[in-house]
Every structure is written in C-alpha cells, then in structure tokens.
Amino acid sequence: MLWLKRDDANAQNFQVRGSPTPQEIEFPAYCDKLKAQIPLEPYFEQEGFIPGPSYQWYAWIGKRPLILECERRDAGVSHRVFVHTSYLAEQDRRGDWTVLLELSELPDSIHVGRPNFIMSRVREPKHVVFRPDPAGWNQTLYNAGSRGEAEELLEFLRLDQTNATCFIGPPEPLGQWSAIQNVNGHERVLCTYPFRNAAMSFACEFSLRTPAAVLVVKDLSRSDPKQYRVSDGQVVDRNP
C-alpha cells in the first residue's frame, strides 16, 4: 500500500472515478488509533465527499486509487471512515462487493470485514444484504446483482462473527422518507430520501447530537403508512 501526500496526488493527476460517482464504502473504525497508523498527515477539507469537515488521506493499493476520509468532530471521536475508490474491471466480473478483498491492506484500526455500507452499481436490485442495526431498524449493506452474488458476500461476511445477523431480503419500497422534527407545533422536515434506512440513519445520528430531540420518520408520499419515533439514537416507537 502506497500513501501519497496531497501535493504528490495532485502532481500525479490522482483521481477516483465512477459511473456517475466513485464507489463509497463505509467501515467502523478507531479513528484516534488510525492517525497513528498512517505515516502521513491528513489533508483537511471543509467540505469533502461527505457533508461537513473531514480529514483525507490518498493512497494506492496496487492499481486501485482510493481516498480515505474521516469526519472531524468538535466533540468526541468519530467511529467510522469512508473509502472512495474507482470501479475496476475485476469488479465487473466478480461483483462490486469484492473491493473488500483488496481493502484488507488498510490499517487494522479499520474493520474491513465489518462494512456498514458497500455502494454498488445495481439500480433495481432484487436481492439486498441487510445488517440489523442496534437502534431498531435494518440497514441496507449492499444491493446485489443476483442471489448468488448476495450469498457470496454473506459467506465472506460470516468469516467475522459480528456479521452473524446479516441476512438477504427483498429491497425496501421507494418513497419520500423524511425525518421530521416538531418545533413549536410546526413540522420541520430535516431530510428526505427515497430509502427508509437512509432517513432512519439520519434521524438516529441527529437525535444523538441533539439532546431531548424526538424525530418522526415517515413516508411523505404515503405509499407506506409506517411511522417511527426516534430519540437518543434509537427507535423508541413504531406505528403501526
């Protein structure tokens, strides 16, 4: 694995490419330990690939370019990192999840065997790998191109016992899933996503940062009648 300084990356016209965006993979990590394991200082971005300020490192793993990104928080330490990388020809043949096999060269403070999310180029999946979230909902881990591909990923994940509860299921229906806060009797829409799990993730993160906040996650298109109340990073009630 070869780490690059920002100036060297610019000089080499270093880029991660995608169709239309680079592949993103999210991992749990010990970010305080991570900085000590990388021989170069990170580059600070006020607005990087992820919303808000972050630290970035640039690297090559063989022919794979990647940008490693860690959130900068004013309080506490972030416990996740994001890898942004190009889709390579090998993934066309074996599936986009196989990027994990190459990323095993990342520092061991990053739990490559326990991904939170793996972006794929499958737009209308029939088979999705989910991870039950302790907050009370199922997180989409990967949209597979076939049942066989989903089973191959599940087999890889189960090499780590922490992935034992991951499962394959049908995709969640699309909608206008929003996280809503009641402010002085008025509904304030904080976000809207086509996928329920994205709105749930946002609501859990927001409620952790905002003491006493109670958010409602619901589908504004009314295709799905379910509603979820979220507080302190957890689903506290669902209806119906």
GROMACS .gro file of C-alpha atoms in nm:
model
  240
    1MET     CA    1   0.000   0.000   0.000
    2LEU     CA    2   0.140   0.340  -0.102
    3TRP     CA    3   0.032   0.656   0.081
    4LEU     CA    4   0.057   0.989  -0.105
    5LYS     CA    5   0.092   1.348   0.011
    6ARG     CA    6  -0.179   1.578  -0.124
    7ASP     CA    7   0.074   1.768  -0.342
    8ASP     CA    8   0.205   1.440  -0.487
    9ALA     CA    9  -0.151   1.324  -0.558
   10ASN     CA   10  -0.223   1.649  -0.744
   11ALA     CA   11   0.104   1.623  -0.939
   12GLN     CA   12   0.013   1.269  -1.049
   13ASN     CA   13  -0.339   1.378  -1.152
   14PHE     CA   14  -0.466   1.131  -0.892
   15GLN     CA   15  -0.840   1.069  -0.935
   16VAL     CA   16  -1.104   0.825  -0.823
   17ARG     CA   17  -1.365   0.767  -1.091
   18GLY     CA   18  -1.716   0.625  -1.105
   19SER     CA   19  -2.030   0.594  -1.309
   20PRO     CA   20  -2.156   0.850  -1.228
   21THR     CA   21  -1.983   0.869  -0.887
   22PRO     CA   22  -1.692   0.679  -0.730
   23GLN     CA   23  -1.766   0.375  -0.518
   24GLU     CA   24  -1.810   0.452  -0.148
   25ILE     CA   25  -1.763   0.201   0.133
   26GLU     CA   26  -1.826   0.283   0.498
   27PHE     CA   27  -1.646   0.096   0.776
   28PRO     CA   28  -1.643   0.110   1.157
   29ALA     CA   29  -1.303   0.227   1.277
   30TYR     CA   30  -1.098   0.353   1.570
   31CYS     CA   31  -1.019   0.693   1.421
   32ASP     CA   32  -0.796   0.806   1.707
   33LYS     CA   33  -0.575   0.500   1.651
   34LEU     CA   34  -0.595   0.533   1.270
   35LYS     CA   35  -0.399   0.860   1.254
   36ALA     CA   36  -0.106   0.697   1.433
   37GLN     CA   37  -0.102   0.408   1.183
   38ILE     CA   38  -0.073   0.624   0.869
   39PRO     CA   39   0.275   0.767   0.803
   40LEU     CA   40   0.145   1.094   0.652
   41GLU     CA   41  -0.057   1.380   0.799
   42PRO     CA   42  -0.413   1.401   0.663
   43TYR     CA   43  -0.540   1.682   0.442
   44PHE     CA   44  -0.822   1.885   0.596
   45GLU     CA   45  -1.133   1.952   0.385
   46GLN     CA   46  -1.411   2.184   0.497
   47GLU     CA   47  -1.648   2.002   0.260
   48GLY     CA   48  -1.524   1.668   0.126
   49PHE     CA   49  -1.714   1.376  -0.021
   50ILE     CA   50  -1.920   1.355   0.299
   51PRO     CA   51  -2.113   1.653   0.442
   52GLY     CA   52  -1.912   1.863   0.684
   53PRO     CA   53  -1.541   1.893   0.764
   54SER     CA   54  -1.321   1.586   0.727
   55TYR     CA   55  -0.966   1.455   0.716
   56GLN     CA   56  -0.849   1.284   0.396
   57TRP     CA   57  -0.561   1.053   0.303
   58TYR     CA   58  -0.467   0.947  -0.052
   59ALA     CA   59  -0.330   0.604  -0.140
   60TRP     CA   60  -0.278   0.331  -0.397
   61ILE     CA   61  -0.342  -0.037  -0.334
   62GLY     CA   62  -0.191  -0.195  -0.642
   63LYS     CA   63  -0.378  -0.034  -0.933
   64ARG     CA   64  -0.659   0.088  -0.710
   65PRO     CA   65  -0.664   0.459  -0.619
   66LEU     CA   66  -0.851   0.549  -0.303
   67ILE     CA   67  -0.929   0.839  -0.076
   68LEU     CA   68  -0.976   0.757   0.292
   69GLU     CA   69  -1.200   1.004   0.473
   70CYS     CA   70  -1.272   1.050   0.844
   71GLU     CA   71  -1.518   1.300   0.989
   72ARG     CA   72  -1.381   1.581   1.204
   73ARG     CA   73  -1.594   1.626   1.512
   74ASP     CA   74  -1.580   1.916   1.757
   75ALA     CA   75  -1.660   1.678   2.042
   76GLY     CA   76  -1.570   1.311   2.073
   77VAL     CA   77  -1.404   1.084   1.821
   78SER     CA   78  -1.561   0.955   1.501
   79HIS     CA   79  -1.602   0.578   1.487
   80ARG     CA   80  -1.639   0.536   1.112
   81VAL     CA   81  -1.441   0.602   0.795
   82PHE     CA   82  -1.532   0.625   0.428
   83VAL     CA   83  -1.333   0.486   0.137
   84HIS     CA   84  -1.387   0.644  -0.205
   85THR     CA   85  -1.242   0.448  -0.495
   86SER     CA   86  -1.279   0.370  -0.863
   87TYR     CA   87  -1.472   0.072  -1.000
   88LEU     CA   88  -1.217  -0.161  -1.162
   89ALA     CA   89  -1.261  -0.424  -1.434
   90GLU     CA   90  -1.229  -0.713  -1.189
   91GLN     CA   91  -1.545  -0.595  -1.016
   92ASP     CA   92  -1.735  -0.613  -1.345
   93ARG     CA   93  -1.675  -0.987  -1.342
   94ARG     CA   94  -1.697  -1.069  -0.970
   95GLY     CA   95  -1.931  -0.807  -0.823
   96ASP     CA   96  -1.876  -0.464  -0.673
   97TRP     CA   97  -1.851  -0.601  -0.317
   98THR     CA   98  -1.521  -0.773  -0.400
   99VAL     CA   99  -1.344  -0.441  -0.343
  100LEU     CA  100  -1.332  -0.563   0.020
  101LEU     CA  101  -1.074  -0.827  -0.078
  102GLU     CA  102  -0.828  -0.555  -0.182
  103LEU     CA  103  -0.904  -0.320   0.107
  104SER     CA  104  -0.774  -0.576   0.356
  105GLU     CA  105  -0.444  -0.387   0.324
  106LEU     CA  106  -0.589  -0.089   0.510
  107PRO     CA  107  -0.470  -0.031   0.871
  108ASP     CA  108  -0.619  -0.273   1.124
  109SER     CA  109  -0.792   0.014   1.307
  110ILE     CA  110  -1.042  -0.007   1.017
  111HIS     CA  111  -1.272  -0.309   1.039
  112VAL     CA  112  -1.275  -0.405   0.671
  113GLY     CA  113  -1.454  -0.733   0.749
  114ARG     CA  114  -1.747  -0.545   0.908
  115PRO     CA  115  -1.864  -0.293   0.646
  116ASN     CA  116  -2.158  -0.067   0.726
  117PHE     CA  117  -2.231   0.002   0.359
  118ILE     CA  118  -2.090  -0.100   0.019
  119MET     CA  119  -2.203   0.103  -0.280
  120SER     CA  120  -2.292  -0.096  -0.591
  121ARG     CA  121  -2.393  -0.005  -0.944
  122VAL     CA  122  -2.713  -0.213  -0.926
  123ARG     CA  123  -3.004   0.030  -0.958
  124GLU     CA  124  -3.302  -0.205  -0.933
  125PRO     CA  125  -3.191  -0.487  -0.703
  126LYS     CA  126  -3.400  -0.793  -0.627
  127HIS     CA  127  -3.164  -0.919  -0.356
  128VAL     CA  128  -3.030  -0.695  -0.079
  129VAL     CA  129  -2.793  -0.778   0.206
  130PHE     CA  130  -2.910  -0.614   0.528
  131ARG     CA  131  -2.749  -0.561   0.867
  132PRO     CA  132  -2.985  -0.527   1.166
  133ASP     CA  133  -2.900  -0.201   1.340
  134PRO     CA  134  -2.898  -0.193   1.723
  135ALA     CA  135  -3.106   0.124   1.701
  136GLY     CA  136  -3.402  -0.085   1.586
  137TRP     CA  137  -3.409  -0.099   1.205
  138ASN     CA  138  -3.246  -0.288   0.917
  139GLN     CA  139  -2.960  -0.113   0.743
  140THR     CA  140  -2.901  -0.175   0.372
  141LEU     CA  141  -2.546  -0.306   0.343
  142TYR     CA  142  -2.533  -0.398  -0.027
  143ASN     CA  143  -2.755  -0.412  -0.337
  144ALA     CA  144  -2.657  -0.734  -0.515
  145GLY     CA  145  -2.684  -0.809  -0.886
  146SER     CA  146  -2.809  -1.163  -0.821
  147ARG     CA  147  -2.899  -1.404  -0.543
  148GLY     CA  148  -2.568  -1.581  -0.598
  149GLU     CA  149  -2.370  -1.259  -0.555
  150ALA     CA  150  -2.559  -1.177  -0.233
  151GLU     CA  151  -2.483  -1.526  -0.097
  152GLU     CA  152  -2.112  -1.487  -0.184
  153LEU     CA  153  -2.095  -1.162   0.011
  154LEU     CA  154  -2.282  -1.317   0.304
  155GLU     CA  155  -2.035  -1.606   0.306
  156PHE     CA  156  -1.747  -1.357   0.322
  157LEU     CA  157  -1.912  -1.152   0.598
  158ARG     CA  158  -1.970  -1.457   0.816
  159LEU     CA  159  -1.596  -1.507   0.847
  160ASP     CA  160  -1.643  -1.244   1.120
  161GLN     CA  161  -1.888  -1.343   1.394
  162THR     CA  162  -2.010  -0.985   1.437
  163ASN     CA  163  -2.181  -1.025   1.097
  164ALA     CA  164  -2.379  -1.333   1.201
  165THR     CA  165  -2.714  -1.149   1.194
  166CYS     CA  166  -2.673  -1.013   0.839
  167PHE     CA  167  -2.934  -1.153   0.601
  168ILE     CA  168  -3.064  -1.138   0.243
  169GLY     CA  169  -3.405  -0.989   0.169
  170PRO     CA  170  -3.606  -0.803  -0.095
  171PRO     CA  171  -3.538  -0.430  -0.141
  172GLU     CA  172  -3.734  -0.179   0.062
  173PRO     CA  173  -4.001   0.007  -0.139
  174LEU     CA  174  -3.908   0.355  -0.257
  175GLY     CA  175  -4.086   0.655  -0.113
  176GLN     CA  176  -4.026   1.004   0.020
  177TRP     CA  177  -3.887   0.904   0.358
  178SER     CA  178  -3.836   1.208   0.579
  179ALA     CA  179  -3.706   1.282   0.927
  180ILE     CA  180  -3.935   1.540   1.084
  181GLN     CA  181  -3.894   1.749   1.399
  182ASN     CA  182  -4.183   1.922   1.575
  183VAL     CA  183  -4.079   2.280   1.651
  184ASN     CA  184  -4.337   2.484   1.844
  185GLY     CA  185  -4.622   2.288   1.692
  186HIS     CA  186  -4.489   2.304   1.336
  187GLU     CA  187  -4.335   2.016   1.143
  188ARG     CA  188  -3.979   2.084   1.024
  189VAL     CA  189  -3.859   1.845   0.756
  190LEU     CA  190  -3.488   1.781   0.817
  191CYS     CA  191  -3.421   1.544   0.527
  192THR     CA  192  -3.597   1.343   0.257
  193TYR     CA  193  -3.458   1.027   0.095
  194PRO     CA  194  -3.603   0.763  -0.139
  195PHE     CA  195  -3.495   0.490   0.106
  196ARG     CA  196  -3.628   0.442   0.460
  197ASN     CA  197  -3.295   0.327   0.601
  198ALA     CA  198  -3.123   0.650   0.488
  199ALA     CA  199  -3.380   0.864   0.671
  200MET     CA  200  -3.359   0.637   0.977
  201SER     CA  201  -2.981   0.666   0.984
  202PHE     CA  202  -3.000   1.044   0.964
  203ALA     CA  203  -3.264   1.059   1.240
  204CYS     CA  204  -3.057   0.841   1.474
  205GLU     CA  205  -2.742   1.048   1.417
  206PHE     CA  206  -2.930   1.379   1.457
  207SER     CA  207  -3.106   1.273   1.776
  208LEU     CA  208  -2.773   1.168   1.930
  209ARG     CA  209  -2.631   1.515   1.865
  210THR     CA  210  -2.947   1.694   1.983
  211PRO     CA  211  -3.048   1.611   2.342
  212ALA     CA  212  -3.422   1.571   2.402
  213ALA     CA  213  -3.498   1.576   2.028
  214VAL     CA  214  -3.774   1.338   1.919
  215LEU     CA  215  -3.800   1.287   1.545
  216VAL     CA  216  -4.065   1.114   1.338
  217VAL     CA  217  -3.959   0.923   1.027
  218LYS     CA  218  -4.238   0.868   0.776
  219ASP     CA  219  -4.309   0.840   0.405
  220LEU     CA  220  -4.447   1.172   0.281
  221SER     CA  221  -4.571   1.004  -0.038
  222ARG     CA  222  -4.796   0.791   0.190
  223SER     CA  223  -4.713   0.476  -0.003
  224ASP     CA  224  -4.613   0.319   0.329
  225PRO     CA  225  -4.820   0.403   0.639
  226LYS     CA  226  -4.547   0.312   0.891
  227GLN     CA  227  -4.406   0.582   1.116
  228TYR     CA  228  -4.109   0.564   1.351
  229ARG     CA  229  -4.029   0.779   1.655
  230VAL     CA  230  -3.657   0.825   1.712
  231SER     CA  231  -3.487   0.963   2.024
  232ASP     CA  232  -3.133   0.940   2.166
  233GLY     CA  233  -3.017   0.746   1.861
  234GLN     CA  234  -3.282   0.474   1.898
  235VAL     CA  235  -3.621   0.381   1.753
  236VAL     CA  236  -3.847   0.422   2.056
  237ASP     CA  237  -4.184   0.352   1.892
  238ARG     CA  238  -4.332   0.249   1.560
  239ASN     CA  239  -4.683   0.277   1.425
  240PRO     CA  240  -4.850   0.068   1.302
   0.00000   0.00000   0.00000
